[in-house]
Short mmCIF file of C-alpha atoms in Angstrom, two decimals:
data_model
loop_
_atom_site.label_atom_id
_atom_site.label_comp_id
_atom_site.label_asym_id
_atom_site.label_seq_id
_atom_site.Cartn_x
_atom_site.Cartn_y
_atom_site.Cartn_z
CA MET P 1414 0.00 0.00 0.00
CA THR P 1415 1.24 3.47 -0.84
CA ASP P 1416 2.30 5.61 2.08
CA LEU P 1417 1.41 9.28 1.82
CA VAL P 1418 2.52 9.80 5.43
CA ALA P 1419 6.15 9.00 4.57
CA LYS P 1420 6.90 8.63 0.85
CA THR P 1421 10.62 8.00 0.43
CA SER P 1422 12.64 5.19 1.98
CA ILE P 1423 14.43 7.58 4.38
CA ASP P 1424 11.06 9.13 5.33
CA GLN P 1425 9.68 5.65 6.00
CA ARG P 1426 12.70 4.76 8.13
CA LEU P 1427 12.30 7.99 10.12
CA ALA P 1428 8.56 7.35 10.49
CA ALA P 1429 9.31 3.86 11.84
CA LEU P 1430 11.43 5.52 14.56
CA THR P 1431 9.11 8.42 15.36
CA ARG P 1432 5.59 6.98 14.93
CA PRO P 1433 5.76 4.77 18.08
CA VAL P 1434 6.88 7.79 20.13
CA ILE P 1435 4.13 10.02 18.75
CA GLU P 1436 1.42 7.37 19.10
CA GLY P 1437 2.68 6.45 22.57
CA MET P 1438 2.00 10.04 23.59
CA GLY P 1439 -1.59 9.76 22.31
CA TYR P 1440 -1.17 11.56 18.97
CA GLU P 1441 -1.18 10.49 15.33
CA LEU P 1442 1.53 11.02 12.73
CA VAL P 1443 -0.04 12.78 9.74
CA ARG P 1444 3.03 13.37 7.59
CA LEU P 1445 6.81 13.17 7.79
CA ARG P 1446 9.20 14.66 5.21
CA LEU P 1447 12.97 15.11 5.25
CA MET P 1448 13.58 18.10 3.02
CA GLY P 1449 17.02 18.93 1.69
CA GLY P 1450 18.88 22.20 1.59
CA ASN P 1451 21.97 23.63 3.25
CA THR P 1452 20.54 22.42 6.55
CA PRO P 1453 17.97 19.65 5.99
CA THR P 1454 14.61 20.00 7.74
CA LEU P 1455 12.70 17.06 9.18
CA GLN P 1456 9.07 18.16 9.03
CA ILE P 1457 6.62 16.21 11.17
CA MET P 1458 2.88 16.89 11.20
CA ALA P 1459 0.87 15.41 14.04
CA GLU P 1460 -2.58 15.73 15.57
CA LYS P 1461 -4.84 14.26 18.22
CA PRO P 1462 -6.92 11.25 17.09
CA GLU P 1463 -10.04 13.43 17.17
CA GLY P 1464 -8.25 16.18 15.23
CA GLY P 1465 -6.54 19.39 16.27
CA ILE P 1466 -3.49 19.87 18.45
CA GLU P 1467 -2.14 22.54 20.80
CA VAL P 1468 1.24 24.28 20.80
CA ASP P 1469 2.20 22.59 24.09
CA ASP P 1470 1.47 19.20 22.53
CA LEU P 1471 3.71 20.01 19.56
CA ALA P 1472 6.51 21.11 21.89
CA ALA P 1473 6.21 17.84 23.85
CA ILE P 1474 6.34 15.82 20.62
CA ASN P 1475 9.37 17.82 19.47
CA THR P 1476 11.22 17.06 22.71
CA ALA P 1477 10.35 13.34 22.72
CA VAL P 1478 11.07 12.78 19.02
CA GLY P 1479 14.27 14.83 19.24
CA ALA P 1480 15.52 12.60 22.07
CA VAL P 1481 14.87 9.41 20.07
CA LEU P 1482 16.53 10.82 16.96
CA ASP P 1483 19.56 11.92 19.00
CA VAL P 1484 20.00 8.35 20.28
CA GLU P 1485 19.26 6.54 17.00
CA ASP P 1486 21.07 9.18 14.90
CA PRO P 1487 19.47 8.27 11.53
CA ILE P 1488 20.34 11.66 10.01
CA THR P 1489 24.12 12.01 9.99
CA GLU P 1490 24.29 15.74 9.20
CA ASN P 1491 22.95 18.68 11.17
CA TYR P 1492 19.23 19.18 10.60
CA THR P 1493 16.27 21.18 11.86
CA LEU P 1494 13.35 19.36 13.49
CA GLU P 1495 10.03 21.05 12.78
CA VAL P 1496 6.86 19.69 14.42
CA SER P 1497 3.56 21.28 13.41
CA SER P 1498 -0.15 20.75 13.01
CA PRO P 1499 -1.40 19.75 9.56
CA GLY P 1500 -2.98 23.20 9.19
CA ILE P 1501 -6.30 24.15 7.63
CA ASP P 1502 -5.46 23.18 4.04
CA ARG P 1503 -3.96 19.98 5.36
CA PRO P 1504 -2.47 17.07 3.48
CA LEU P 1505 -4.69 14.00 3.26
CA THR P 1506 -2.33 11.11 3.92
CA ARG P 1507 -4.44 8.30 5.38
CA LEU P 1508 -7.54 6.63 3.95
CA LYS P 1509 -9.53 7.75 7.01
CA ASP P 1510 -8.72 11.41 6.21
CA PHE P 1511 -10.92 11.19 3.11
CA ASP P 1512 -13.88 10.12 5.27
CA THR P 1513 -13.15 12.73 7.94
CA TRP P 1514 -13.12 15.52 5.34
CA ASP P 1515 -16.07 14.21 3.29
CA GLY P 1516 -17.89 17.18 1.72
CA TYR P 1517 -14.83 19.44 1.45
CA VAL P 1518 -12.92 20.45 -1.68
CA ALA P 1519 -9.62 18.66 -2.27
CA LYS P 1520 -6.87 18.40 -4.86
CA ILE P 1521 -5.64 14.89 -5.58
CA GLU P 1522 -2.71 13.85 -7.73
CA THR P 1523 -2.21 10.28 -8.90
CA GLU P 1524 1.00 8.39 -9.72
CA GLU P 1525 -0.39 7.25 -13.08
CA LEU P 1526 -2.69 8.74 -15.70
CA ILE P 1527 -6.35 7.99 -15.08
CA ASP P 1528 -8.59 8.83 -18.03
CA GLY P 1529 -5.76 10.93 -19.45
CA ARG P 1530 -5.05 12.98 -16.33
CA LYS P 1531 -3.17 12.90 -13.04
CA ARG P 1532 -4.73 15.89 -11.26
CA PHE P 1533 -8.24 15.98 -9.87
CA LYS P 1534 -10.03 18.74 -7.96
CA GLY P 1535 -13.47 18.28 -6.49
CA VAL P 1536 -15.60 17.57 -3.45
CA LEU P 1537 -14.62 14.56 -1.36
CA GLN P 1538 -17.34 11.92 -1.07
CA GLY P 1539 -15.65 9.66 1.48
CA THR P 1540 -14.28 6.22 0.68
CA GLU P 1541 -15.51 2.89 -0.54
CA GLY P 1542 -13.16 0.02 0.25
CA ASP P 1543 -9.70 1.17 -0.86
CA GLU P 1544 -11.05 3.89 -3.17
CA VAL P 1545 -11.25 7.60 -2.49
CA LEU P 1546 -14.47 9.04 -3.89
CA ILE P 1547 -14.39 12.56 -5.32
CA GLU P 1548 -17.04 14.50 -7.21
CA ILE P 1549 -15.47 16.30 -10.17
CA GLU P 1550 -16.80 18.27 -13.13
CA ASP P 1551 -16.90 16.30 -16.38
CA GLN P 1552 -18.02 18.39 -19.36
CA GLY P 1553 -19.92 20.70 -16.99
CA GLU P 1554 -21.68 17.87 -15.16
CA PRO P 1555 -20.84 16.62 -11.65
CA VAL P 1556 -19.69 13.00 -11.60
CA THR P 1557 -18.31 10.96 -8.70
CA ILE P 1558 -15.26 8.86 -9.48
CA GLY P 1559 -13.24 6.43 -7.37
CA LEU P 1560 -9.46 6.71 -7.18
CA THR P 1561 -7.58 3.75 -5.73
CA PHE P 1562 -5.70 4.95 -2.64
CA ASP P 1563 -2.55 3.09 -3.68
CA LEU P 1564 -2.37 5.18 -6.86
CA LEU P 1565 -2.39 8.53 -5.05
CA ALA P 1566 0.78 10.60 -5.14
CA ASP P 1567 -0.50 13.60 -3.19
CA ALA P 1568 -3.75 14.92 -1.74
CA LYS P 1569 -4.68 18.03 0.22
CA LEU P 1570 -7.66 20.09 1.19
CA VAL P 1571 -8.29 23.30 -0.72
CA LEU P 1572 -8.70 26.45 1.36
CA THR P 1573 -12.36 27.47 1.00
CA ASP P 1574 -14.76 29.61 3.02
CA GLU P 1575 -16.46 26.41 4.25
CA LEU P 1576 -13.16 24.98 5.43
CA ILE P 1577 -12.23 28.20 7.26
CA THR P 1578 -15.68 28.29 8.90
CA GLU P 1579 -15.28 24.67 10.05
CA ALA P 1580 -11.79 25.36 11.42
CA LEU P 1581 -13.06 28.38 13.38
CA ARG P 1582 -16.05 26.38 14.68
CA ALA P 1583 -13.79 23.53 15.79
CA ARG P 1584 -11.40 25.94 17.51
CA LYS P 1585 -14.28 27.66 19.33
CA HIS P 1586 -15.76 24.28 20.32
CA ALA P 1587 -12.37 23.12 21.65
CA GLY P 1588 -12.35 26.13 23.95
#
């Protein structure tokens, strides 16, 4: 099965080290990317199982993950550890994310051409088995298609007024 949480082999190795720490603290790993540059950055996105996360939670994850990485030392050069929330226009990396965000606009990119295209934008319609359902426009008409999760290369929510309203409502509800 494709892994949108950690795509590359080094990302998957780092996720294998960090996921148990993050989950042991009661959070979920949403995405992990080691990005190059003069000083590489290890970007980790995490959230509570019910969604959302606080700054203090992120700081605690940073400390715990940093300690494990210091001991295991999987990145030989100096790097920056960045732990954040997925944000409003979040990446969709797990099959369950497509059910959670059912009804919201998303952009999805596939590894292979599907009906002559790799990029799809539309309203998420949840999942069915291992397929992500998305309503797209086809010659001006709405049509729901299924994209096999294993064929996805990238997926994220699109920032819309509805998404902002939901984020504000959730923040207010969280107190």
